[in-house]
């Protein structure tokens, strides 16, 4: 029973119509009491020219930067193409120089063998001349003992002996000069071998430069300096090779002159 009474005392969820009407009338009255305040609205005009100028400057700076970057990239590409062309030319010249050096080395070895054989022939001729001089001296002694009256023949033989001695001394001097030139030639060959080793080092430098160019290295000026150094080294090796060829030519001329001189002594 008590529970039923408590349920009856719970107010309804839907309000009464009178309460709703009174609430609406109160709100209308409150709305009529509110007085709107008057206010002054001012329209301010702001100029957009500074913003436009700033945007134009930014566009100009960006355009100049892009143009400068394009010009720099074009210059870099031009330098890179020039470096690649010079690198190809250097590789071709290096290959030609290597072939020339190999051929010159073989020619030098052949000429050295020929010069050795000629020097051996000269020493053999010198021994023959010495034996001939000994025989002439013995014959002079025999003739002087056999006939003291043959002074004229002895004088002629003495002149021949003196001439032979002079020729022998000249031959000895030329042989010594040939030995000196041969020592210089050996030193030049050693220097040429060092130049060949430097060419091998330059080949490795060219390989490293090509790798640097392929990897996009921006130090083009440094690569150009290295290429100029390699060109100077190749010119130095070529000049040294020409000097060796001239030394070989002079040595060959001296050997031929000495052979002619020895042949003249043998004819006498």
Protein backbone atom coordinates (compact mmCIF):
# COMPACT_ATOMS: atom_id res chain seq x y z
CA UNK A 1 0.00 0.00 0.00
CA UNK A 2 2.81 2.32 0.88
CA UNK A 3 4.52 1.63 -2.43
CA UNK A 4 1.38 2.51 -4.35
CA UNK A 5 1.12 5.83 -2.53
CA UNK A 6 4.72 6.70 -3.37
CA UNK A 7 4.11 5.91 -7.03
CA UNK A 8 1.14 8.29 -7.05
CA UNK A 9 3.26 11.08 -5.57
CA UNK A 10 5.77 11.00 -8.55
CA UNK A 11 5.14 14.08 -10.76
CA UNK A 12 4.24 13.43 -14.41
CA UNK A 13 6.94 13.74 -17.08
CA UNK A 14 4.73 15.92 -19.36
CA UNK A 15 4.02 19.33 -17.76
CA UNK A 16 0.54 20.75 -17.60
CA UNK A 17 -0.63 23.07 -20.35
CA UNK A 18 -1.04 25.90 -17.88
CA UNK A 19 2.56 25.62 -16.83
CA UNK A 20 3.67 25.69 -20.46
CA UNK A 21 1.61 28.81 -21.24
CA UNK A 22 2.91 30.62 -18.20
CA UNK A 23 6.49 29.76 -19.11
CA UNK A 24 6.07 31.06 -22.67
CA UNK A 25 4.47 34.27 -21.49
CA UNK A 26 7.34 34.87 -19.06
CA UNK A 27 9.92 34.44 -21.86
CA UNK A 28 8.11 36.89 -24.13
CA UNK A 29 8.04 39.42 -21.35
CA UNK A 30 11.74 39.01 -20.74
CA UNK A 31 12.42 39.39 -24.48
CA UNK A 32 10.50 42.65 -24.59
CA UNK A 33 12.45 44.05 -21.65
CA UNK A 34 15.84 43.60 -23.41
CA UNK A 35 16.92 46.82 -25.16
CA UNK A 36 19.39 46.54 -27.96
CA UNK A 37 22.40 48.78 -27.54
CA UNK A 38 23.29 51.02 -30.45
CA UNK A 39 26.82 50.60 -31.88
CA UNK A 40 28.95 52.34 -34.52
CA UNK A 41 30.51 50.27 -37.30
CA UNK A 42 33.55 51.71 -39.08
CA UNK A 43 34.78 50.15 -42.32
CA UNK A 44 38.60 50.34 -42.54
CA UNK A 45 40.20 50.00 -45.98
CA UNK A 46 43.63 48.32 -45.96
CA UNK A 47 46.00 48.81 -48.94
CA UNK A 48 47.32 45.55 -50.56
CA UNK A 49 50.27 47.13 -52.48
CA UNK A 50 53.00 46.20 -49.94
CA UNK A 51 51.85 42.61 -50.09
CA UNK A 52 51.88 42.70 -53.88
CA UNK A 53 55.37 44.25 -53.97
CA UNK A 54 56.65 41.64 -51.49
CA UNK A 55 55.20 38.81 -53.58
CA UNK A 56 56.74 40.32 -56.74
CA UNK A 57 60.16 40.54 -55.05
CA UNK A 58 59.88 36.94 -53.87
CA UNK A 59 58.97 35.83 -57.41
CA UNK A 60 61.92 37.80 -58.86
CA UNK A 61 64.35 36.33 -56.30
CA UNK A 62 63.09 32.82 -56.99
CA UNK A 63 63.37 33.40 -60.76
CA UNK A 64 66.91 34.80 -60.46
CA UNK A 65 67.92 31.89 -58.24
CA UNK A 66 66.51 29.39 -60.72
CA UNK A 67 68.24 31.12 -63.64
CA UNK A 68 71.54 31.24 -61.75
CA UNK A 69 71.22 27.56 -60.87
CA UNK A 70 70.47 26.76 -64.52
CA UNK A 71 73.52 28.76 -65.71
CA UNK A 72 75.74 27.10 -63.07
CA UNK A 73 74.49 23.65 -64.02
CA UNK A 74 75.10 24.42 -67.72
CA UNK A 75 78.67 25.57 -66.94
CA UNK A 76 79.22 22.44 -64.84
CA UNK A 77 77.96 20.22 -67.65
CA UNK A 78 80.24 22.02 -70.15
CA UNK A 79 83.28 21.58 -67.89
CA UNK A 80 82.33 17.96 -67.35
CA UNK A 81 82.08 17.33 -71.10
CA UNK A 82 85.43 19.02 -71.69
CA UNK A 83 87.00 16.94 -68.93
CA UNK A 84 85.57 13.74 -70.45
CA UNK A 85 86.91 14.72 -73.90
CA UNK A 86 90.35 15.48 -72.51
CA UNK A 87 90.24 12.26 -70.53
CA UNK A 88 89.48 10.27 -73.67
CA UNK A 89 92.28 12.05 -75.54
CA UNK A 90 94.69 11.38 -72.69
CA UNK A 91 93.75 7.71 -72.60
CA UNK A 92 94.37 7.48 -76.34
CA UNK A 93 97.70 9.30 -76.05
CA UNK A 94 98.64 7.19 -73.04
CA UNK A 95 97.94 4.00 -74.98
CA UNK A 96 100.01 5.29 -77.90
CA UNK A 97 102.80 6.37 -75.56
CA UNK A 98 102.75 2.97 -73.85
CA UNK A 99 103.01 1.22 -77.22
CA UNK A 100 105.84 3.54 -78.28
CA UNK A 101 107.65 2.98 -74.99
CA UNK A 102 107.33 -0.80 -75.32
CA UNK A 103 108.57 -0.67 -78.91
CA UNK A 104 111.41 1.69 -77.96
CA UNK A 105 112.39 -0.59 -75.08
CA UNK A 106 112.56 -3.58 -77.42
CA UNK A 107 114.58 -1.56 -79.93
CA UNK A 108 116.94 -0.40 -77.18
CA UNK A 109 117.45 -3.98 -76.01
CA UNK A 110 118.15 -5.09 -79.59
CA UNK A 111 120.59 -2.24 -80.12
CA UNK A 112 122.29 -2.96 -76.80
CA UNK A 113 122.79 -6.59 -77.85
CA UNK A 114 124.13 -5.42 -81.21
CA UNK A 115 126.45 -2.93 -79.50
CA UNK A 116 127.74 -5.63 -77.16
CA UNK A 117 128.53 -7.83 -80.12
CA UNK A 118 130.25 -4.94 -81.92
CA UNK A 119 132.28 -4.09 -78.81
CA UNK A 120 133.36 -7.73 -78.57
CA UNK A 121 134.41 -7.55 -82.22
CA UNK A 122 136.39 -4.39 -81.50
CA UNK A 123 138.24 -6.02 -78.62
CA UNK A 124 139.00 -9.02 -80.86
CA UNK A 125 140.31 -6.65 -83.53
CA UNK A 126 142.43 -4.91 -80.91
CA UNK A 127 143.96 -8.23 -79.91
CA UNK A 128 144.65 -9.00 -83.57
CA UNK A 129 146.31 -5.59 -83.98
CA UNK A 130 148.44 -6.19 -80.91
CA UNK A 131 149.54 -9.57 -82.23
CA UNK A 132 150.26 -7.99 -85.63
CA UNK A 133 152.35 -5.28 -83.97
CA UNK A 134 154.26 -7.92 -82.05
CA UNK A 135 154.94 -9.81 -85.28
CA UNK A 136 156.08 -6.63 -87.01
CA UNK A 137 158.42 -5.80 -84.16
CA UNK A 138 159.89 -9.30 -84.25
CA UNK A 139 160.36 -9.05 -88.01
CA UNK A 140 162.05 -5.66 -87.58
CA UNK A 141 164.38 -7.16 -85.05
CA UNK A 142 165.19 -10.04 -87.37
CA UNK A 143 165.76 -7.69 -90.29
CA UNK A 144 168.00 -5.43 -88.25
CA UNK A 145 170.00 -8.42 -87.15
CA UNK A 146 170.11 -9.90 -90.67
CA UNK A 147 171.04 -6.74 -92.50
CA UNK A 148 172.05 -3.54 -90.87
CA UNK A 149 171.94 -1.87 -94.27
CA UNK A 150 168.16 -2.07 -94.55
CA UNK A 151 167.61 1.06 -92.50
CA UNK A 152 165.06 2.42 -94.92
CA UNK A 153 162.89 -0.68 -94.60
CA UNK A 154 163.24 -0.51 -90.86
CA UNK A 155 162.26 3.16 -90.93
CA UNK A 156 159.17 2.35 -92.98
CA UNK A 157 158.27 -0.45 -90.65
CA UNK A 158 158.81 1.88 -87.72
CA UNK A 159 156.46 4.39 -89.29
CA UNK A 160 153.88 1.66 -89.78
CA UNK A 161 154.33 0.63 -86.18
CA UNK A 162 153.95 4.24 -85.04
CA UNK A 163 150.87 4.64 -87.22
CA UNK A 164 149.49 1.38 -85.87
CA UNK A 165 150.18 2.55 -82.32
CA UNK A 166 148.41 5.84 -83.00
CA UNK A 167 145.47 4.00 -84.51
CA UNK A 168 145.44 1.68 -81.52
CA UNK A 169 145.45 4.63 -79.13
CA UNK A 170 142.66 6.30 -81.10
CA UNK A 171 140.71 3.05 -81.04
CA UNK A 172 141.27 2.77 -77.29
CA UNK A 173 140.03 6.34 -76.83
CA UNK A 174 136.95 5.64 -78.90
CA UNK A 175 136.32 2.41 -77.00
CA UNK A 176 136.49 4.34 -73.73
CA UNK A 177 134.08 6.92 -75.16
CA UNK A 178 131.78 4.10 -76.23
CA UNK A 179 131.91 2.66 -72.73
CA UNK A 180 131.01 6.07 -71.30
CA UNK A 181 128.14 6.49 -73.75
CA UNK A 182 127.03 2.96 -73.01
CA UNK A 183 126.92 3.74 -69.26
CA UNK A 184 124.89 6.86 -70.02
CA UNK A 185 122.60 4.77 -72.19
CA UNK A 186 122.09 2.26 -69.38
CA UNK A 187 121.21 5.13 -67.03
CA UNK A 188 118.81 6.52 -69.64
CA UNK A 189 117.17 3.10 -69.97
CA UNK A 190 116.78 3.02 -66.18
CA UNK A 191 115.18 6.46 -66.28
CA UNK A 192 112.93 5.30 -69.11
CA UNK A 193 111.83 2.31 -67.03
CA UNK A 194 111.00 4.72 -64.22
CA UNK A 195 109.02 6.76 -66.74
CA UNK A 196 107.14 3.62 -67.76
CA UNK A 197 106.33 2.99 -64.10
CA UNK A 198 105.09 6.57 -63.85
CA UNK A 199 102.91 5.90 -66.89
CA UNK A 200 101.39 2.94 -65.04
CA UNK A 201 100.71 5.23 -62.07
CA UNK A 202 99.12 7.75 -64.44
CA UNK A 203 96.88 5.02 -65.82
CA UNK A 204 95.61 4.36 -62.31
CA UNK A 205 95.15 8.15 -61.87
CA UNK A 206 93.11 8.25 -65.06
CA UNK A 207 90.96 5.40 -63.78
CA UNK A 208 90.36 7.25 -60.50
CA UNK A 209 89.52 10.46 -62.42
CA UNK A 210 87.02 8.58 -64.60
CA UNK A 211 85.45 7.08 -61.48
CA UNK A 212 85.23 10.56 -59.97
CA UNK A 213 83.57 11.90 -63.14
CA UNK A 214 81.13 8.98 -63.27
CA UNK A 215 80.21 9.51 -59.58
CA UNK A 216 79.32 13.16 -60.27
CA UNK A 217 82.22 14.79 -58.50
CA UNK A 218 81.82 18.62 -58.57
CA UNK A 219 85.52 19.39 -58.24
CA UNK A 220 86.02 19.77 -61.99
CA UNK A 221 88.81 22.32 -61.57
CA UNK A 222 90.80 19.87 -59.43
CA UNK A 223 90.34 17.16 -62.06
CA UNK A 224 91.49 19.56 -64.80
CA UNK A 225 94.66 20.29 -62.79
CA UNK A 226 95.36 16.59 -62.45
CA UNK A 227 94.82 16.12 -66.18
CA UNK A 228 97.29 18.93 -66.96
CA UNK A 229 99.86 17.31 -64.63
CA UNK A 230 99.43 13.97 -66.45
CA UNK A 231 99.88 15.70 -69.82
CA UNK A 232 103.14 17.29 -68.62
CA UNK A 233 104.41 13.92 -67.36
CA UNK A 234 103.65 12.28 -70.71
CA UNK A 235 105.50 15.06 -72.56
CA UNK A 236 108.49 14.56 -70.25
CA UNK A 237 108.53 10.80 -70.95
CA UNK A 238 108.35 11.40 -74.71
CA UNK A 239 111.21 13.93 -74.54
CA UNK A 240 113.30 11.48 -72.55
CA UNK A 241 112.59 8.75 -75.11
CA UNK A 242 113.72 11.04 -77.93
CA UNK A 243 116.92 11.80 -76.02
CA UNK A 244 117.63 8.07 -75.67
CA UNK A 245 117.07 7.56 -79.40
CA UNK A 246 119.56 10.35 -80.17
CA UNK A 247 122.11 8.78 -77.81
CA UNK A 248 121.67 5.42 -79.55
CA UNK A 249 122.15 7.07 -82.95
CA UNK A 250 125.38 8.77 -81.86
CA UNK A 251 126.64 5.53 -80.33
CA UNK A 252 125.92 3.67 -83.58
CA UNK A 253 127.80 6.33 -85.58
CA UNK A 254 130.83 6.07 -83.28
CA UNK A 255 130.86 2.27 -83.59
CA UNK A 256 130.73 2.48 -87.39
CA UNK A 257 133.53 5.08 -87.45
CA UNK A 258 135.64 2.87 -85.19
CA UNK A 259 135.02 -0.13 -87.45
CA UNK A 260 136.13 1.90 -90.48
CA UNK A 261 139.26 3.02 -88.63
CA UNK A 262 140.14 -0.54 -87.60
CA UNK A 263 139.52 -1.72 -91.18
CA UNK A 264 141.97 0.91 -92.45
CA UNK A 265 144.62 -0.26 -89.98
CA UNK A 266 144.14 -3.89 -91.09
CA UNK A 267 144.57 -2.90 -94.72
CA UNK A 268 147.90 -1.23 -93.95
